[in-house]
Coordinates of C-alpha atoms and ligand atoms in Angstrom, one line a residue:
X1 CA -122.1 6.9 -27.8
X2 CA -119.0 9.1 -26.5
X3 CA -115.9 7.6 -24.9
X4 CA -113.7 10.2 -23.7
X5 CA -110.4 9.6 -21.8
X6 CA -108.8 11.9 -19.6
X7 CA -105.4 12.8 -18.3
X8 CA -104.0 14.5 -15.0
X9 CA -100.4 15.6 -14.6
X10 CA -101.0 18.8 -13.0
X11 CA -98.8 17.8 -9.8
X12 CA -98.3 14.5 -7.8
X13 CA -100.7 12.3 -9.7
X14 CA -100.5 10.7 -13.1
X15 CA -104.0 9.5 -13.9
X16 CA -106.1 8.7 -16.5
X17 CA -109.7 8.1 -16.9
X18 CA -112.5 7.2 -19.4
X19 CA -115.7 7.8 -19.4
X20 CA -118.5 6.8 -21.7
X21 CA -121.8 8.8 -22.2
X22 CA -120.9 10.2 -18.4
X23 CA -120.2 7.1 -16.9
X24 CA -116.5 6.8 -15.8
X25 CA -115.9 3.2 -17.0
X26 CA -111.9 3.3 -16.1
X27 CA -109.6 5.5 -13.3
X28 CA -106.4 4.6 -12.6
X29 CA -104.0 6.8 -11.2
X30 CA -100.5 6.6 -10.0
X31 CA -98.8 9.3 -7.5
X32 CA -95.4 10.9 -6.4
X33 CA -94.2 10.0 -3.2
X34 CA -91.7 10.8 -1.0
X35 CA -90.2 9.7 2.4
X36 CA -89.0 13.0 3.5
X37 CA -89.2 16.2 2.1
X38 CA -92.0 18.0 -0.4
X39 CA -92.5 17.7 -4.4
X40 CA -89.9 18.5 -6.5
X41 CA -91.7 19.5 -9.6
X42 CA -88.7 17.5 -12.1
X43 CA -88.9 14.3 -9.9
X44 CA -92.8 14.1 -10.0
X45 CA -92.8 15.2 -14.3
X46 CA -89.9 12.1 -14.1
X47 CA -92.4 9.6 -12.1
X48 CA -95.4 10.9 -15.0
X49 CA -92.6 10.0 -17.8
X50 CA -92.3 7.2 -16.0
X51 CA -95.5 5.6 -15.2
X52 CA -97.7 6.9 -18.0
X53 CA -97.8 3.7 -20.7
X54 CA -98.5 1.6 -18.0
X55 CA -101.3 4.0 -16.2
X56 CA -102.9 4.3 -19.9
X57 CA -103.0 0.3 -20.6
X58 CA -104.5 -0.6 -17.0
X59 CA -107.4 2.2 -17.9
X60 CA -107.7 0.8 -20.7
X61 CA -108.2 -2.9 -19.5
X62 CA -110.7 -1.6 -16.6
X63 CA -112.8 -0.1 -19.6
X64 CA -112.2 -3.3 -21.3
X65 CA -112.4 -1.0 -24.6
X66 CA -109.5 -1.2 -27.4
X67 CA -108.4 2.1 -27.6
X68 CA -109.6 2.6 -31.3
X69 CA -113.1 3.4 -29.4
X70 CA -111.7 6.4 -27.9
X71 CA -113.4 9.6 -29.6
X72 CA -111.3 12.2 -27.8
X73 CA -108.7 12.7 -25.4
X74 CA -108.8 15.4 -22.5
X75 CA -106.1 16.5 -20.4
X76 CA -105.5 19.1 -17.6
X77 CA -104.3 22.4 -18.8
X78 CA -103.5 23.9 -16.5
X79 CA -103.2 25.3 -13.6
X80 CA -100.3 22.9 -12.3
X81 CA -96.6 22.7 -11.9
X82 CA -94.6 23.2 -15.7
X83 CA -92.7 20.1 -15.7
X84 CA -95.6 17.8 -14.8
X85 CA -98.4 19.6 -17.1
X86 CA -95.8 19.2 -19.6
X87 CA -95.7 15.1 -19.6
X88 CA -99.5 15.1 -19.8
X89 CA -100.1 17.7 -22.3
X90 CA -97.3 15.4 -24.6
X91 CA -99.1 12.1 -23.5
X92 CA -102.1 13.7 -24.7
X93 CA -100.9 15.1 -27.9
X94 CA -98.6 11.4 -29.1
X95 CA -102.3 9.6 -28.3
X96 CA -104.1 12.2 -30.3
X97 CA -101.1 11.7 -33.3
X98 CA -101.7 8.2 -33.1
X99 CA -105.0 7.3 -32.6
X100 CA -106.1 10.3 -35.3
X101 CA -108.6 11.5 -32.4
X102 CA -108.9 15.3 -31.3
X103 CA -108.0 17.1 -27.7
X104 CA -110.3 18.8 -25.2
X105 CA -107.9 20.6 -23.0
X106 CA -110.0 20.6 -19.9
X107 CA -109.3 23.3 -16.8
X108 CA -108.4 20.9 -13.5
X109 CA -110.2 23.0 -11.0
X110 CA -113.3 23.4 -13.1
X111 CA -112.9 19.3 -13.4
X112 CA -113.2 19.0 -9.5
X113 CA -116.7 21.1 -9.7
X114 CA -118.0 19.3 -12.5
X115 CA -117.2 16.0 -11.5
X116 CA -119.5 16.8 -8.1
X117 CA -123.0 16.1 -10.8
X118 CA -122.0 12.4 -10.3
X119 CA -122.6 12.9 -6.6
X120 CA -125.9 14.4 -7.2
X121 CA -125.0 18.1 -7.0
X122 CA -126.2 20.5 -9.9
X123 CA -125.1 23.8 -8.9
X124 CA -122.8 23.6 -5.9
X125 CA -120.4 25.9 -4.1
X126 CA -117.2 24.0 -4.4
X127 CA -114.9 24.3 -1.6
X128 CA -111.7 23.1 -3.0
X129 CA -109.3 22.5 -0.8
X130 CA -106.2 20.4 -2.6
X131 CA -102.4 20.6 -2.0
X132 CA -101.6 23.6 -4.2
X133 CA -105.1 25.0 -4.4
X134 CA -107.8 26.3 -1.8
X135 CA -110.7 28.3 -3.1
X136 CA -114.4 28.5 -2.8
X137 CA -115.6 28.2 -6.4
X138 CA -119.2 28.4 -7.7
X139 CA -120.7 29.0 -11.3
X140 CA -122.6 32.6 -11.2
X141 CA -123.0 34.9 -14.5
X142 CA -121.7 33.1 -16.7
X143 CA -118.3 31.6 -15.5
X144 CA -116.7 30.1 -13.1
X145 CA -116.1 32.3 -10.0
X146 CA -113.8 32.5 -7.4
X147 CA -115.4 33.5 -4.2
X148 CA -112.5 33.0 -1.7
X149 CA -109.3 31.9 -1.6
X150 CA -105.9 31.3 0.1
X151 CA -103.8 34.8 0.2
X152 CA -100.4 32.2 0.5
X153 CA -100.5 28.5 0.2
X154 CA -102.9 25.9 -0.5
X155 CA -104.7 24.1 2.8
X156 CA -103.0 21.3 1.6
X157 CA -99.3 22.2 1.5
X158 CA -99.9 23.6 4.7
X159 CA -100.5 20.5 6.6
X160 CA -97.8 18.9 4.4
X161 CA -95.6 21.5 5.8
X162 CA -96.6 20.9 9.1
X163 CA -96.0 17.7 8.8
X164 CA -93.1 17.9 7.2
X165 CA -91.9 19.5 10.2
X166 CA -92.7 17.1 12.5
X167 CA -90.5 14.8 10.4
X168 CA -93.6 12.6 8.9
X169 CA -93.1 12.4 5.1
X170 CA -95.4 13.2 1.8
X171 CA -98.6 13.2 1.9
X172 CA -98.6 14.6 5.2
X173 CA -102.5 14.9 5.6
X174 CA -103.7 11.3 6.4
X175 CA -100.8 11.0 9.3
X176 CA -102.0 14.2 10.5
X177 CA -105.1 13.0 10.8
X178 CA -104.7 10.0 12.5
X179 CA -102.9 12.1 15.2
X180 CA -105.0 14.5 15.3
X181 CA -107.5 11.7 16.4
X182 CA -106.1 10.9 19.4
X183 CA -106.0 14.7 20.2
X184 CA -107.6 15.6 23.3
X185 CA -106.9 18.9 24.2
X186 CA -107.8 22.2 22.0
X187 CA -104.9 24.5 21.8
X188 CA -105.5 27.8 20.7
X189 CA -104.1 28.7 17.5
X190 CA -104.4 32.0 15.4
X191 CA -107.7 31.9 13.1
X192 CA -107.3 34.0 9.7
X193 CA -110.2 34.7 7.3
X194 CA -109.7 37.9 6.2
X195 CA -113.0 38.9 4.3
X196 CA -113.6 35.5 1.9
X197 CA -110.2 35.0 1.8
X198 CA -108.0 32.9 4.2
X199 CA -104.6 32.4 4.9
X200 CA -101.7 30.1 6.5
X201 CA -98.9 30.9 6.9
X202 CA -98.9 32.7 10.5
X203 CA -100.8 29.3 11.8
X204 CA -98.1 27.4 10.3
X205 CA -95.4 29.7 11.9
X206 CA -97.5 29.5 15.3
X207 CA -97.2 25.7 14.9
X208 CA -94.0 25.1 14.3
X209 CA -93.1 27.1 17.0
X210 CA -95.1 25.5 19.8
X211 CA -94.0 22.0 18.3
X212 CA -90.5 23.6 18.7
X213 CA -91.4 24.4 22.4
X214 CA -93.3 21.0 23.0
X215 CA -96.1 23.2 24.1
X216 CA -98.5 20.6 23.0
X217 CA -98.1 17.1 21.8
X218 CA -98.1 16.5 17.7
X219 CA -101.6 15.0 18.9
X220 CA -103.1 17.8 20.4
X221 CA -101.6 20.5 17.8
X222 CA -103.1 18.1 14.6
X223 CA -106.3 18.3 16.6
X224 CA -105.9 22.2 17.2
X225 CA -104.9 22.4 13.4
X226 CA -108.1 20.8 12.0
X227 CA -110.6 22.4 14.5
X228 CA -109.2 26.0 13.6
X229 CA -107.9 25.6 9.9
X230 CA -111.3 23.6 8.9
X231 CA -113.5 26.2 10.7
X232 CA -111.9 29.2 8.6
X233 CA -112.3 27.0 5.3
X234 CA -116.0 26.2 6.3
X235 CA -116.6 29.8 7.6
X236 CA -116.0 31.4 3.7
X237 CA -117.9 28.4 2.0
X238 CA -121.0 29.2 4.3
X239 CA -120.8 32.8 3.2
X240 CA -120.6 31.9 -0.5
X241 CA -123.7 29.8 -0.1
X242 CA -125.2 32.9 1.5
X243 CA -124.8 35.1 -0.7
X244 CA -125.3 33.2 -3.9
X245 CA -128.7 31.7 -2.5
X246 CA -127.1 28.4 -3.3
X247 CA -128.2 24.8 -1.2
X248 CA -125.4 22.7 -2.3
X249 CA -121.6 22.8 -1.1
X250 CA -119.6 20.4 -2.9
X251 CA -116.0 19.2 -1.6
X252 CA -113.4 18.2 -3.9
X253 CA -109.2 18.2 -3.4
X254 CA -107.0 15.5 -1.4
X255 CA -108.0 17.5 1.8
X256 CA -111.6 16.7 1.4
X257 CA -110.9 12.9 2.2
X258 CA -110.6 14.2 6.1
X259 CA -113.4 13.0 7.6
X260 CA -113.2 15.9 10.2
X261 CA -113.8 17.9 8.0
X262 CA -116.6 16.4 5.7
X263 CA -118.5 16.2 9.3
X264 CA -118.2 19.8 9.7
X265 CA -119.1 20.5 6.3
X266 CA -122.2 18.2 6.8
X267 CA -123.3 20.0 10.0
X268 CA -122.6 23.5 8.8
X269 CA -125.1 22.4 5.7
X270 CA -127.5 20.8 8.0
X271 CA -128.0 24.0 10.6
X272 CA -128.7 26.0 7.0
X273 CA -131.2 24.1 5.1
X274 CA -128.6 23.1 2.7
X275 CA -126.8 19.9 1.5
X276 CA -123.2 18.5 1.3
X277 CA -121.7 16.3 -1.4
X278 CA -118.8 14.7 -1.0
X279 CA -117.3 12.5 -3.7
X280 CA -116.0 9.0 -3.0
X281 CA -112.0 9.4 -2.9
X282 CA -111.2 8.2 -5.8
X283 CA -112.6 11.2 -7.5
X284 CA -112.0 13.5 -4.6
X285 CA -108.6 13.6 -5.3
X286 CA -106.5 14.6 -8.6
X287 CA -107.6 11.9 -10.9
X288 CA -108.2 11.6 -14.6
X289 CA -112.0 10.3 -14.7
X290 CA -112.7 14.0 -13.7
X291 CA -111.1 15.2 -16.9
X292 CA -112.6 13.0 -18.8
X293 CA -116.1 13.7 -17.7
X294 CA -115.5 17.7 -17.9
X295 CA -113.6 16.6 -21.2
X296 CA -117.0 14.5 -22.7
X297 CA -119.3 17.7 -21.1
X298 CA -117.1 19.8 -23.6
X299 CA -116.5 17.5 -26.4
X300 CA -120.0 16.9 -26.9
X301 CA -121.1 21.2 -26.8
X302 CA -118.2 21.3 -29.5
X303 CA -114.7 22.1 -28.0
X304 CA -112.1 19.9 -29.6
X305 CA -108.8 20.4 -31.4
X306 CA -107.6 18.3 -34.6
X307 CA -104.5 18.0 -36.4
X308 CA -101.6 21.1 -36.0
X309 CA -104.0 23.4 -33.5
X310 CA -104.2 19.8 -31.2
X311 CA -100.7 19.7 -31.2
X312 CA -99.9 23.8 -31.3
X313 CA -101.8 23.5 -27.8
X314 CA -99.7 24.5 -24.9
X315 CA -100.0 24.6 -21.0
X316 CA -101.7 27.3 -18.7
X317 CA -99.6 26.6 -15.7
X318 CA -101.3 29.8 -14.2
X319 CA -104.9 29.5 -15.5
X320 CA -107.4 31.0 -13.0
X321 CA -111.0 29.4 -13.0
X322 CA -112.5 32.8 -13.6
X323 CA -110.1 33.4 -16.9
X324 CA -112.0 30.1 -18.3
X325 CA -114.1 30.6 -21.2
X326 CA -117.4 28.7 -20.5
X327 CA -119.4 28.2 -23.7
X328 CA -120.0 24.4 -22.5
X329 CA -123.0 25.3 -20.2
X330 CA -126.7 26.8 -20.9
Ligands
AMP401 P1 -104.7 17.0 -4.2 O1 -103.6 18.0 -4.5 O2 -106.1 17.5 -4.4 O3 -104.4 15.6 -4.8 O4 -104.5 16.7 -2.6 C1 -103.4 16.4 -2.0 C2 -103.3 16.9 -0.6 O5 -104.4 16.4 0.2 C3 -102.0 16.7 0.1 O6 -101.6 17.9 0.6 C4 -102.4 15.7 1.2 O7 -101.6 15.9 2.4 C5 -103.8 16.1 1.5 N1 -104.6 15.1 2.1 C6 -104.9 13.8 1.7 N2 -105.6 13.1 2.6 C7 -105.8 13.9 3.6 C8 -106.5 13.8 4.8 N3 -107.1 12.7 5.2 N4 -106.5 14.9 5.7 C9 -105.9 16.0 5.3 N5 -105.3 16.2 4.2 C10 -105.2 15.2 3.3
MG402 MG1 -106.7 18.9 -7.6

């Protein structure tokens, strides 16, 4: 028996997780908010500082385990915002000092694909669509690839900015899309896939412009936003599937809790013979049961560090999914 816990700083959340022979048995989480304004990478690693002890003790009393059972401890590497990879990586390493236990330093986006097998999906195209992140991921040759992704800023800051804009504070994404529910009329915006790759920042330019103008109401414009922003996300995922012969799309990312945009994902799947997972939220978003259960996947194949390398490990702030060495899978 295996009980791995898992911890994720990488931006706005503080979370950990356990999980015991791939079960998660704990995942509590904890997240960075503000009334106005976007992340300021000290404030959220100061929230992390913060909240952490108290995160760690509620996971633990959802496991109902003593933490002496843990076996190894997992946390997100990377990539993420310094400050706040910083607080986890040191959560991490005190626990591993203290409890004598070894670290599995666990890549985040890798985490939202693996997680997906608890859904049901063995060998998915991820469409990750978070706040700093967008890409279309899927395991081919050997690693990790990245088939598509955003040319400036993650899906997710985008509608944050948006919203943002329209003076509605952080997370902007579930207040857009309650207005974009009462949306009526479809207001053409610019749509940009530019081969697998997509992009933003002219839509969000566009946006704030005709908000600027009142040439649509905040209503109509989140409604525009999802149809054409959602279409373009969908629109490279379909073409990963088609080109990797691959049946399953798997959804992960704070984004993928719109449930505009699980129905499109579900129809797209549907009209092509293929299937959508779509994990509940509380895996869906950043959380630290995913890097626990990546963290146990890796653990058990080998990967852990002991002692001075555990605590010589450092942060990968930048770490692309591709640069991942895979040795975990057959
Ligand atoms: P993550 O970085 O994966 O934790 O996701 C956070 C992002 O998800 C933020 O940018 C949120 O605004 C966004 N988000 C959360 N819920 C929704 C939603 N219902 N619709 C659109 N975006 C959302
Ligand atoms: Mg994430």
């Amino acid at each position: 028996m295996v009980i791995v816990l898992g911890v994720e700083s990488t931006a706005h959340t503080f979370g950990v997780g356990i999980v015991k022979n791939g079960k998660v048995i704990a995942n509590k989480r904890d997240m960075y908010t503000t009334e106005r304004g976007g992340i300021i990478p000290m404030d959220s690693a100061k929230h992390h500082r913060e909240v952490c002890e108290n995160i760690y003790l509620e996971a633990l009393k959802e496991a109902e385990i003593s933490e002496i059972k843990i076996d190894a401890i997992a946390f997100s590497q990377g990539p993420g915002l310094p400050p706040c990879l910083i607080e986890g990586m040191k959560f991490a390493k005190n626990l591993s000092k203290k409890l004598g236990k070894p670290i599995v330093p666990v890549n985040h986006c890798v985490a939202h694909l693996e997680i997906g097998r608890i859904t049901g999906s063995k060998d998915p195209v991820l469409l990750y669509c978070s706040g700093a992140n967008t890409q279309v991921i899927s395991y081919a040759a050997g690693k990790y690839r990245i088939f598509g992704e955003t040319l400036d800023m993650g899906v997710g800051n985008f509608i944050d900015n948006f919203a943002r804009y329209a003076n509605l504070g952080f997370p902007g994404g579930p207040k857009i899309e309650k207005f974009a529910r009462d949306g009526k009329n479809y207001i053409e915006l610019p749509y940009s896939v530019k081969g697998m790759d997509v992009s933003f920042s002219g839509i969000l330019t566009n946006l704030k412009q005709k908000l600027e103008k009142k040439e649509g109401s905040l209503e109509d414009l989140s409604f525009s936003m999802e149809e054409t922003v959602f279409a373009m996300l969908l629109e490279t995922a379909e073409r990963a599937l088609a080109h990797l012969e691959k049946k399953e799309l798997l959804l992960g990312g704070g984004v993928a809790c719109n449930s505009r945009l699980q129905d499109m994902a579900k129809r797209m799947c549907e009209e092509r013979g293929a299937k959508s997972f779509c994990p509940e939220k509380s895996l869906l978003v950043d959380n630290g049961a995913m890097i626990a259960y990546l963290g146990e996947i890796m653990f058990k194949s080998g990967i852990k560090f002991s002692g001075k390398k555990a605590q010589d490990l450092d942060i990968k702030p930048r770490q692309r999914t591709d640069e991942v060495e895979v040795s975990w899978k057959d």
